[in-house]
PDB file of C-alpha atoms in Angstrom:
ATOM      1  CA  MET L   1      12.054  43.249  21.835  1.00 55.00           C
ATOM      2  CA  ALA L   2      13.744  42.442  18.521  1.00 74.00           C
ATOM      3  CA  CYS L   3      15.899  39.360  18.113  1.00 80.00           C
ATOM      4  CA  ASN L   4      19.427  40.090  16.921  1.00 79.00           C
ATOM      5  CA  ARG L   5      20.521  36.475  16.520  1.00 78.00           C
ATOM      6  CA  ALA L   6      20.422  36.788  12.709  1.00 75.00           C
ATOM      7  CA  GLU L   7      22.961  39.622  12.961  1.00 79.00           C
ATOM      8  CA  GLU L   8      25.389  37.360  14.854  1.00 79.00           C
ATOM      9  CA  PHE L   9      25.769  35.013  11.870  1.00 75.00           C
ATOM     10  CA  ASP L  10      26.922  35.567   8.334  1.00 81.00           C
ATOM     11  CA  LEU L  11      23.950  33.890   6.677  1.00 79.00           C
ATOM     12  CA  GLU L  12      25.839  33.382   3.433  1.00 79.00           C
ATOM     13  CA  VAL L  13      28.493  31.310   5.216  1.00 79.00           C
ATOM     14  CA  LEU L  14      25.974  29.647   7.512  1.00 78.00           C
ATOM     15  CA  PHE L  15      23.823  28.324   4.654  1.00 78.00           C
ATOM     16  CA  GLN L  16      26.799  27.058   2.637  1.00 82.00           C
ATOM     17  CA  GLU L  17      26.899  24.083   4.978  1.00 82.00           C
ATOM     18  CA  PRO L  18      23.274  23.414   5.996  1.00 81.00           C
ATOM     19  CA  GLU L  19      24.135  20.211   7.880  1.00 86.00           C
ATOM     20  CA  THR L  20      26.220  21.961  10.539  1.00 87.00           C
ATOM     21  CA  PRO L  21      24.807  22.169  14.074  1.00 89.00           C
ATOM     22  CA  GLU L  22      24.922  25.976  13.965  1.00 86.00           C
ATOM     23  CA  CYS L  23      22.811  26.104  10.810  1.00 83.00           C
ATOM     24  CA  ARG L  24      20.303  23.572  12.135  1.00 86.00           C
ATOM     25  CA  ALA L  25      19.986  25.460  15.431  1.00 88.00           C
ATOM     26  CA  PHE L  26      19.463  28.753  13.634  1.00 86.00           C
ATOM     27  CA  VAL L  27      16.824  27.294  11.308  1.00 85.00           C
ATOM     28  CA  ALA L  28      15.019  25.715  14.291  1.00 88.00           C
ATOM     29  CA  HIS L  29      15.128  29.047  16.130  1.00 86.00           C
ATOM     30  CA  SER L  30      13.884  30.976  13.079  1.00 85.00           C
ATOM     31  CA  GLY L  31      10.742  28.822  13.024  1.00 85.00           C
ATOM     32  CA  ASP L  32       9.591  30.590  16.203  1.00 86.00           C
ATOM     33  CA  CYS L  33      11.260  33.981  15.639  1.00 88.00           C
ATOM     34  CA  PRO L  34       9.721  36.381  13.087  1.00 88.00           C
ATOM     35  CA  ASP L  35      12.878  38.554  13.027  1.00 88.00           C
ATOM     36  CA  CYS L  36      15.121  35.636  12.084  1.00 86.00           C
ATOM     37  CA  THR L  37      12.542  34.350   9.590  1.00 87.00           C
ATOM     38  CA  ALA L  38      12.552  37.770   7.932  1.00 86.00           C
ATOM     39  CA  ALA L  39      16.367  37.738   7.858  1.00 85.00           C
ATOM     40  CA  ILE L  40      16.352  34.359   6.100  1.00 83.00           C
ATOM     41  CA  GLN L  41      13.782  35.635   3.611  1.00 85.00           C
ATOM     42  CA  ARG L  42      15.893  38.715   2.856  1.00 82.00           C
ATOM     43  CA  HIS L  43      18.916  36.460   2.386  1.00 78.00           C
ATOM     44  CA  ARG L  44      17.073  34.264  -0.120  1.00 79.00           C
ATOM     45  CA  GLU L  45      15.680  37.137  -2.174  1.00 76.00           C
ATOM     46  CA  PRO L  46      17.978  38.452  -4.880  1.00 68.00           C
ATOM     47  CA  PRO L  47      19.053  42.047  -4.340  1.00 66.00           C
ATOM     48  CA  PRO L  48      17.112  44.582  -6.375  1.00 68.00           C
ATOM     49  CA  GLU L  49      18.842  45.528  -9.559  1.00 69.00           C
ATOM     50  CA  ILE L  50      20.152  49.040  -9.427  1.00 65.00           C
ATOM     51  CA  THR L  51      20.958  50.527 -12.802  1.00 62.00           C
ATOM     52  CA  PRO L  52      22.298  54.028 -12.970  1.00 67.00           C
ATOM     53  CA  ALA L  53      20.500  56.476 -15.226  1.00 66.00           C
ATOM     54  CA  ALA L  54      23.713  57.724 -16.841  1.00 71.00           C
ATOM     55  CA  PRO L  55      24.047  54.910 -19.427  1.00 77.00           C
ATOM     56  CA  LYS L  56      20.411  55.316 -20.419  1.00 83.00           C
ATOM     57  CA  VAL L  57      20.891  59.063 -20.885  1.00 84.00           C
ATOM     58  CA  ALA L  58      24.065  58.491 -22.908  1.00 85.00           C
ATOM     59  CA  VAL L  59      22.349  56.004 -25.215  1.00 89.00           C
ATOM     60  CA  ALA L  60      19.392  58.334 -25.697  1.00 90.00           C
ATOM     61  CA  GLY L  61      21.736  61.241 -26.443  1.00 90.00           C
ATOM     62  CA  ALA L  62      23.667  59.191 -28.985  1.00 93.00           C
ATOM     63  CA  ALA L  63      20.414  58.162 -30.669  1.00 94.00           C
ATOM     64  CA  VAL L  64      19.327  61.803 -30.934  1.00 95.00           C
ATOM     65  CA  VAL L  65      22.669  62.807 -32.473  1.00 95.00           C
ATOM     66  CA  ILE L  66      22.529  59.962 -34.997  1.00 95.00           C
ATOM     67  CA  LEU L  67      18.970  60.829 -35.996  1.00 95.00           C
ATOM     68  CA  ALA L  68      19.904  64.507 -36.360  1.00 94.00           C
ATOM     69  CA  VAL L  69      22.840  63.655 -38.644  1.00 94.00           C
ATOM     70  CA  ILE L  70      20.660  61.381 -40.765  1.00 92.00           C
ATOM     71  CA  ALA L  71      17.988  64.084 -41.031  1.00 91.00           C
ATOM     72  CA  LEU L  72      20.550  66.722 -42.015  1.00 90.00           C
ATOM     73  CA  LEU L  73      22.000  64.456 -44.679  1.00 89.00           C
ATOM     74  CA  ALA L  74      18.569  63.621 -46.059  1.00 86.00           C
ATOM     75  CA  LEU L  75      17.376  67.229 -46.135  1.00 86.00           C
ATOM     76  CA  SER L  76      20.606  68.930 -47.220  1.00 81.00           C
ATOM     77  CA  ASP L  77      20.728  70.817 -50.509  1.00 69.00           C
ATOM     78  CA  ARG L  78      22.838  68.797 -52.900  1.00 65.00           C
ATOM     79  CA  SER L  79      22.482  71.142 -55.890  1.00 57.00           C
ATOM     80  CA  ASN L  80      26.160  72.098 -55.646  1.00 58.00           C
ATOM     81  CA  ASP L  81      27.169  68.478 -56.082  1.00 55.00           C
ATOM     82  CA  ALA L  82      25.192  67.973 -59.289  1.00 54.00           C
ATOM     83  CA  PRO L  83      27.123  68.271 -62.589  1.00 55.00           C
ATOM     84  CA  GLU L  84      26.295  71.362 -64.543  1.00 58.00           C
ATOM     85  CA  SER L  85      24.711  71.153 -67.961  1.00 68.00           C
ATOM     86  CA  PRO L  86      26.939  71.637 -71.026  1.00 71.00           C
ATOM     87  CA  ALA L  87      25.108  74.883 -71.906  1.00 74.00           C
ATOM     88  CA  VAL L  88      25.924  76.443 -68.532  1.00 74.00           C
ATOM     89  CA  GLU L  89      29.568  75.357 -68.803  1.00 77.00           C
ATOM     90  CA  ALA L  90      29.842  76.851 -72.298  1.00 77.00           C
ATOM     91  CA  GLU L  91      28.315  80.128 -71.086  1.00 80.00           C
ATOM     92  CA  GLN L  92      30.785  80.303 -68.189  1.00 80.00           C
ATOM     93  CA  ARG L  93      33.712  79.700 -70.591  1.00 80.00           C
ATOM     94  CA  ALA L  94      32.436  82.456 -72.863  1.00 80.00           C
ATOM     95  CA  MET L  95      32.220  84.903 -69.935  1.00 79.00           C
ATOM     96  CA  VAL L  96      35.780  84.031 -68.856  1.00 77.00           C
ATOM     97  CA  ALA L  97      37.012  84.515 -72.431  1.00 76.00           C
ATOM     98  CA  GLU L  98      35.290  87.918 -72.649  1.00 75.00           C
ATOM     99  CA  ASP L  99      36.876  88.990 -69.357  1.00 73.00           C
ATOM    100  CA  GLN L 100      40.306  88.026 -70.653  1.00 73.00           C
ATOM    101  CA  ALA L 101      39.706  89.818 -73.940  1.00 69.00           C
ATOM    102  CA  VAL L 102      38.685  93.013 -72.137  1.00 66.00           C
ATOM    103  CA  ARG L 103      41.833  92.987 -70.022  1.00 60.00           C
TER     104      ARG L 103
END
């Protein structure tokens, strides 16, 4: 038969004032009662940390996007951004002038 005395008390409130008769009686009782001893142990242990997976997935997704952008910038063809040589520019001007002369 399980003891339910630990369920009758709010252990958080009970242990805030350990010198009260209720707290002393409960502690004395828990020395002989494995159920109450287990309840005290659970009360003293910090709750397990529960972290949702969503923030981890979001951070991983952001890291992938950042790496993809960096890779695209590093591997992109930048030949259109480079200034053309004077010979190529002169040839293009000559072709435009010929087109205008033909018209």
